[in-house]
CSV table of C-alpha atoms and ligand atoms in Angstrom, one decimal:
chain,number,residue,atom,x,y,z
A,61,UNK,CA,-108.2,3.9,-5.0
A,62,UNK,CA,-110.6,6.0,-2.9
A,63,UNK,CA,-109.6,9.4,-1.8
A,64,UNK,CA,-109.6,8.8,2.0
A,65,UNK,CA,-108.6,11.4,4.6
A,66,UNK,CA,-105.7,10.9,6.9
A,67,UNK,CA,-108.2,10.3,9.7
A,68,UNK,CA,-109.9,7.5,7.8
A,69,UNK,CA,-106.6,5.9,7.1
A,70,UNK,CA,-105.5,6.2,10.7
A,71,UNK,CA,-108.7,4.5,12.0
A,72,UNK,CA,-108.5,1.9,9.3
A,73,UNK,CA,-104.9,1.0,10.0
A,74,UNK,CA,-105.1,1.4,13.8
A,75,UNK,CA,-108.7,0.6,14.6
A,76,UNK,CA,-109.8,1.4,18.2
A,77,UNK,CA,-112.1,-0.8,20.3
A,78,UNK,CA,-112.1,-3.9,18.1
A,79,UNK,CA,-113.8,-7.0,19.6
A,80,UNK,CA,-116.9,-8.2,21.3
A,81,UNK,CA,-118.1,-7.7,24.9
A,82,UNK,CA,-119.4,-11.1,26.1
A,83,UNK,CA,-121.6,-9.8,28.9
A,84,UNK,CA,-122.7,-6.6,27.0
A,85,UNK,CA,-125.6,-4.6,28.1
A,86,UNK,CA,-126.6,-3.8,24.5
A,87,UNK,CA,-125.7,-5.5,21.2
A,88,UNK,CA,-126.6,-4.4,17.6
A,89,UNK,CA,-126.0,-6.2,14.4
A,90,UNK,CA,-126.6,-4.6,10.9
A,91,UNK,CA,-125.8,-5.6,7.4
A,92,UNK,CA,-125.1,-9.2,6.3
A,93,UNK,CA,-122.1,-10.9,4.8
A,94,UNK,CA,-124.1,-11.7,1.7
A,95,UNK,CA,-124.5,-7.9,1.2
A,96,UNK,CA,-120.7,-7.3,1.6
A,97,UNK,CA,-120.8,-5.4,4.9
A,98,UNK,CA,-121.7,-6.5,8.4
A,99,UNK,CA,-121.2,-4.8,11.7
A,100,UNK,CA,-121.7,-5.9,15.3
A,101,UNK,CA,-121.5,-3.3,18.1
A,102,UNK,CA,-121.6,-4.2,21.8
A,103,UNK,CA,-121.5,-1.8,24.8
A,104,UNK,CA,-121.4,-1.9,28.5
A,105,UNK,CA,-122.7,0.8,30.8
A,106,UNK,CA,-121.2,2.0,34.1
A,107,UNK,CA,-123.3,2.3,37.2
A,108,UNK,CA,-124.3,5.9,36.3
A,109,UNK,CA,-125.7,4.8,32.9
A,110,UNK,CA,-122.8,6.1,30.7
A,111,UNK,CA,-121.1,3.9,28.1
A,112,UNK,CA,-118.1,2.6,29.9
A,113,UNK,CA,-116.9,0.2,27.1
A,114,UNK,CA,-117.8,-0.3,23.5
A,115,UNK,CA,-116.5,-2.7,20.9
A,116,UNK,CA,-117.1,-3.5,17.3
A,117,UNK,CA,-116.5,-6.3,14.8
A,118,UNK,CA,-116.9,-5.6,11.1
A,119,UNK,CA,-116.6,-7.3,7.8
A,120,UNK,CA,-116.2,-4.4,5.5
A,121,UNK,CA,-114.0,-2.0,3.7
A,122,UNK,CA,-111.6,0.7,5.0
A,123,UNK,CA,-114.4,3.2,5.5
A,124,UNK,CA,-116.5,0.7,7.4
A,125,UNK,CA,-113.7,-0.1,9.8
A,126,UNK,CA,-112.9,3.6,10.2
A,127,UNK,CA,-116.5,4.6,10.7
A,128,UNK,CA,-117.0,2.0,13.4
A,129,UNK,CA,-113.7,2.8,15.1
A,130,UNK,CA,-114.3,6.5,15.3
A,131,UNK,CA,-117.9,6.0,16.5
A,132,UNK,CA,-116.7,3.9,19.4
A,133,UNK,CA,-114.4,6.8,20.4
A,134,UNK,CA,-117.2,9.3,20.1
A,135,UNK,CA,-119.8,7.5,22.2
A,136,UNK,CA,-117.5,6.4,25.1
A,137,UNK,CA,-118.7,8.3,28.2
A,138,UNK,CA,-122.0,9.3,26.7
A,139,UNK,CA,-125.4,8.4,28.1
A,140,UNK,CA,-127.7,6.4,25.8
A,141,UNK,CA,-129.9,9.5,25.3
A,142,UNK,CA,-126.8,11.4,24.1
A,143,UNK,CA,-125.5,8.5,22.0
A,144,UNK,CA,-128.7,7.9,20.2
A,145,UNK,CA,-128.5,11.5,18.8
A,146,UNK,CA,-125.2,10.8,17.0
A,147,UNK,CA,-126.0,10.9,13.2
A,148,UNK,CA,-124.2,9.4,10.3
A,149,UNK,CA,-123.2,13.0,9.4
A,150,UNK,CA,-121.4,13.3,12.8
A,151,UNK,CA,-119.5,10.1,12.1
A,152,UNK,CA,-118.4,11.3,8.6
A,153,UNK,CA,-117.5,14.7,10.0
A,154,UNK,CA,-115.3,13.1,12.7
A,155,UNK,CA,-113.4,11.3,9.9
A,156,UNK,CA,-112.9,14.5,8.0
A,157,UNK,CA,-115.4,13.4,5.4
A,158,UNK,CA,-116.1,10.2,3.3
A,159,UNK,CA,-116.4,9.7,-0.4
A,160,UNK,CA,-120.1,9.8,-1.4
A,161,UNK,CA,-120.1,6.2,-2.5
A,162,UNK,CA,-118.9,5.3,1.0
A,163,UNK,CA,-121.4,7.2,3.1
A,164,UNK,CA,-123.3,4.0,3.7
A,165,UNK,CA,-120.5,2.9,6.0
A,166,UNK,CA,-121.3,5.9,8.3
A,167,UNK,CA,-125.0,5.0,8.1
A,168,UNK,CA,-124.2,1.4,9.0
A,169,UNK,CA,-122.3,2.5,12.2
A,170,UNK,CA,-125.2,4.7,13.2
A,171,UNK,CA,-127.7,2.0,12.6
A,172,UNK,CA,-125.7,-0.6,14.6
A,173,UNK,CA,-125.5,1.9,17.5
A,174,UNK,CA,-129.3,2.4,17.3
A,175,UNK,CA,-129.9,-1.3,17.2
A,176,UNK,CA,-127.7,-1.9,20.3
A,177,UNK,CA,-129.5,0.8,22.2
A,178,UNK,CA,-132.8,-0.6,21.1
A,179,UNK,CA,-131.6,-4.0,22.2
A,180,UNK,CA,-130.6,-2.7,25.7
A,181,UNK,CA,-134.0,-0.9,26.0
A,182,UNK,CA,-136.2,-3.7,24.8
A,183,UNK,CA,-134.1,-6.8,25.3
A,184,UNK,CA,-135.7,-8.3,22.3
A,185,UNK,CA,-132.5,-9.8,20.9
A,186,UNK,CA,-129.5,-8.3,19.0
A,187,UNK,CA,-131.0,-8.1,15.6
A,188,UNK,CA,-134.2,-6.3,16.7
A,189,UNK,CA,-136.9,-6.1,14.2
A,190,UNK,CA,-136.5,-3.1,11.9
A,191,UNK,CA,-139.2,-0.5,11.8
A,192,UNK,CA,-141.1,-0.1,8.5
A,193,UNK,CA,-141.7,-2.2,5.4
A,194,UNK,CA,-138.9,-3.7,3.4
A,195,UNK,CA,-138.4,-1.8,0.1
A,196,UNK,CA,-135.1,-3.2,-1.1
A,197,UNK,CA,-135.2,-7.0,-0.7
A,198,UNK,CA,-131.7,-7.3,-2.1
A,199,UNK,CA,-130.2,-5.4,0.9
A,200,UNK,CA,-133.1,-5.7,3.4
A,201,UNK,CA,-133.6,-1.9,3.7
A,202,UNK,CA,-137.0,-0.6,4.9
A,203,UNK,CA,-139.0,2.5,3.9
A,204,UNK,CA,-138.4,4.1,7.3
A,205,UNK,CA,-134.6,3.7,6.9
A,206,UNK,CA,-134.7,5.3,3.5
A,207,UNK,CA,-136.9,8.2,4.7
A,208,UNK,CA,-134.4,8.8,7.5
A,209,UNK,CA,-131.3,8.8,5.4
A,210,UNK,CA,-133.0,11.0,2.8
A,211,UNK,CA,-134.1,13.5,5.5
A,212,UNK,CA,-130.9,13.6,7.4
A,213,UNK,CA,-128.6,13.9,4.4
A,214,UNK,CA,-130.9,15.9,2.0
A,215,UNK,CA,-130.6,13.2,-0.7
A,216,UNK,CA,-132.2,13.9,-4.1
A,217,UNK,CA,-131.6,10.9,-6.3
A,218,UNK,CA,-131.9,7.1,-6.2
A,219,UNK,CA,-128.1,6.9,-6.8
A,220,UNK,CA,-127.4,8.9,-3.7
A,221,UNK,CA,-129.7,6.7,-1.6
A,222,UNK,CA,-127.8,3.7,-2.9
A,223,UNK,CA,-124.5,5.4,-1.8
A,224,UNK,CA,-125.9,6.1,1.7
A,225,UNK,CA,-127.7,2.9,2.6
A,226,UNK,CA,-127.2,0.5,-0.3
A,227,UNK,CA,-130.9,0.2,-1.1
A,228,UNK,CA,-131.2,0.0,-4.9
A,229,UNK,CA,-127.6,-1.3,-5.4
A,230,UNK,CA,-128.7,-4.8,-6.5
A,231,UNK,CA,-131.3,-5.9,-9.1
A,232,UNK,CA,-132.8,-2.4,-9.3
A,233,UNK,CA,-136.4,-3.6,-8.8
A,234,UNK,CA,-136.9,-1.1,-5.9
A,235,UNK,CA,-135.8,2.0,-7.8
A,236,UNK,CA,-139.3,3.2,-8.5
A,237,UNK,CA,-140.3,3.0,-4.8
A,238,UNK,CA,-137.1,4.7,-3.7
A,239,UNK,CA,-137.7,7.5,-6.1
A,240,UNK,CA,-141.2,7.9,-4.6
A,241,UNK,CA,-139.8,8.0,-1.1
A,242,UNK,CA,-137.3,10.7,-2.1
A,243,UNK,CA,-140.1,12.8,-3.6
A,244,UNK,CA,-142.2,12.3,-0.5
A,245,UNK,CA,-139.5,13.4,1.9
A,246,UNK,CA,-138.3,16.3,-0.3
A,247,UNK,CA,-142.0,17.4,-0.6
A,248,UNK,CA,-142.4,17.5,3.1
A,249,UNK,CA,-139.2,19.5,3.5
A,250,UNK,CA,-140.3,22.0,0.8
A,251,UNK,CA,-143.7,22.5,2.5
A,252,UNK,CA,-142.0,23.1,5.8
A,253,UNK,CA,-139.5,25.7,4.3
A,254,UNK,CA,-141.1,29.1,4.5
A,255,UNK,CA,-139.3,31.7,2.5
A,256,UNK,CA,-138.9,35.1,4.2
A,257,UNK,CA,-141.6,37.5,3.5
A,258,UNK,CA,-140.7,39.8,0.5
A,259,UNK,CA,-140.3,43.4,1.4
A,260,UNK,CA,-143.3,45.5,0.2
A,261,UNK,CA,-142.7,49.2,-0.4
A,262,UNK,CA,-145.3,51.6,0.9
A,263,UNK,CA,-146.6,52.5,-2.6
A,264,UNK,CA,-146.0,50.2,-5.5
A,265,UNK,CA,-145.3,51.3,-9.0
A,266,UNK,CA,-146.6,49.0,-11.7
A,267,UNK,CA,-143.2,47.6,-12.3
A,268,UNK,CA,-142.6,47.0,-8.6
A,269,UNK,CA,-146.0,45.3,-8.3
A,270,UNK,CA,-145.3,42.9,-11.2
A,271,UNK,CA,-141.9,42.1,-9.7
A,272,UNK,CA,-143.3,41.5,-6.3
A,273,UNK,CA,-146.0,39.2,-7.8
A,274,UNK,CA,-143.3,37.2,-9.6
A,275,UNK,CA,-141.2,37.0,-6.5
A,276,UNK,CA,-144.1,35.9,-4.4
A,277,UNK,CA,-144.9,33.2,-7.0
A,278,UNK,CA,-141.3,32.0,-7.1
A,279,UNK,CA,-140.7,31.9,-3.4
A,280,UNK,CA,-144.1,31.4,-1.7
A,281,UNK,CA,-146.3,29.5,-4.1
A,282,UNK,CA,-144.2,27.5,-6.6
A,283,UNK,CA,-142.3,25.4,-4.0
A,284,UNK,CA,-145.6,24.2,-2.5
A,285,UNK,CA,-147.1,23.3,-5.9
A,286,UNK,CA,-143.9,21.6,-7.0
A,287,UNK,CA,-143.9,19.4,-3.9
A,288,UNK,CA,-147.1,17.9,-5.2
A,289,UNK,CA,-145.8,17.5,-8.8
A,290,UNK,CA,-147.4,20.8,-10.2
A,291,UNK,CA,-146.2,24.2,-11.2
A,292,UNK,CA,-147.4,27.7,-12.0
A,293,UNK,CA,-146.6,30.4,-14.5
A,294,UNK,CA,-147.4,34.1,-14.4
A,295,UNK,CA,-149.0,35.0,-17.8
A,296,UNK,CA,-150.1,38.6,-17.4
A,297,UNK,CA,-150.9,41.4,-14.9
A,298,UNK,CA,-153.7,43.8,-16.0
A,299,UNK,CA,-154.4,46.4,-13.3
A,300,UNK,CA,-155.4,44.3,-10.3
A,301,UNK,CA,-156.1,41.1,-12.3
A,302,UNK,CA,-153.3,38.5,-12.2
A,303,UNK,CA,-153.5,35.9,-14.9
A,304,UNK,CA,-151.7,32.6,-14.2
A,305,UNK,CA,-151.5,29.1,-15.7
A,306,UNK,CA,-151.3,26.0,-13.6
A,307,UNK,CA,-149.0,23.3,-15.0
A,308,UNK,CA,-148.1,19.6,-14.3
A,309,UNK,CA,-150.3,17.8,-11.8
A,310,UNK,CA,-152.0,21.1,-10.8
A,311,UNK,CA,-153.4,21.5,-14.3
A,312,UNK,CA,-155.4,18.3,-14.1
A,313,UNK,CA,-156.2,18.6,-10.4
A,314,UNK,CA,-159.8,18.4,-9.4
A,315,UNK,CA,-159.2,21.0,-6.7
A,316,UNK,CA,-157.5,23.5,-9.1
A,317,UNK,CA,-160.2,26.0,-8.3
A,318,UNK,CA,-159.4,25.7,-4.6
A,319,UNK,CA,-155.6,26.0,-5.3
A,320,UNK,CA,-156.3,29.2,-7.3
A,321,UNK,CA,-158.3,30.9,-4.7
A,322,UNK,CA,-157.0,29.6,-1.4
A,323,UNK,CA,-153.4,29.3,-2.2
A,324,UNK,CA,-152.4,31.5,-5.2
A,325,UNK,CA,-154.8,34.4,-4.6
A,326,UNK,CA,-154.5,34.3,-0.8
A,327,UNK,CA,-150.7,34.4,-0.9
A,328,UNK,CA,-150.6,37.2,-3.5
A,329,UNK,CA,-153.1,39.3,-1.4
A,330,UNK,CA,-151.0,38.7,1.7
A,331,UNK,CA,-147.7,39.5,0.2
A,332,UNK,CA,-148.5,42.1,-2.6
A,333,UNK,CA,-151.9,43.8,-2.4
A,334,UNK,CA,-155.4,43.1,-0.9
A,335,UNK,CA,-157.0,44.2,-4.2
A,336,UNK,CA,-155.5,41.5,-6.4
A,337,UNK,CA,-157.9,39.0,-8.2
A,338,UNK,CA,-156.3,35.9,-9.7
A,339,UNK,CA,-157.8,34.1,-12.7
A,340,UNK,CA,-156.6,31.2,-14.7
A,341,UNK,CA,-155.5,31.7,-18.3
A,342,UNK,CA,-158.3,30.6,-20.6
A,343,UNK,CA,-157.1,28.0,-23.1
A,344,UNK,CA,-157.9,29.0,-26.7
B,430,FES,S1,-134.7,-4.9,-4.5
B,430,FES,FE1,-133.4,-3.2,-4.2
B,430,FES,S2,-131.8,-3.5,-5.6
B,430,FES,FE2,-132.9,-5.4,-5.7
């Protein structure tokens, strides 16, 4: 038995806005019965462009019903520009949380809403073509959908991706590609995260200098190298000479010399001292 919140149980047992609007302005369908979950969402706009009515039909579990039900309550009265910003995290939060293994239900609700809005805006048919290339053929999930779910929910493993969008939950043939996408998105995030500048005392003692070098490597240099599959280790500090070793992908990289000068040395000079010279450990 899943550990559902009272809010989930309330929306499951008393679902709001169940049905189908025949003359809907927008209609979105996601999932398929073959995959175990399917959701159709239809909406009607009022003359000012706000969602006046919205209904859903789903074939799914308690959390699929609850996610769809609470979503319809959330978006009633919104403009489409407001509704399209609702994330699966917003849906899960409105329910007081969902078990990890059921987060894909909140994603399904958000995707159905997105498809319905796309349908209204493009009028290309309810099951509008998905953006991106199919990665998981078992569940029809594209690379763009996986990137989005990883980015918005800070997912780190293939198993989490399966929980959130079902990709990878069948034959497993797509696990390698899903892992690549997770690495790609997490790499982008790491590159965008800039750690606050370490505090540099006016005059550094030797110990302070070594500590600041290590801190700069840990916070300013290592995350960027790890994002590309590499790493760095501080070997020694001799006066103003800093000896480091590049590891992983960085060690075999053809642009290691560039990394050493333009990344490692440049950062250490910026954060620790202008006089530092970085050299790579000589292998014996
Ligand atoms: S292709 Fe993704 S689980 Fe089969």
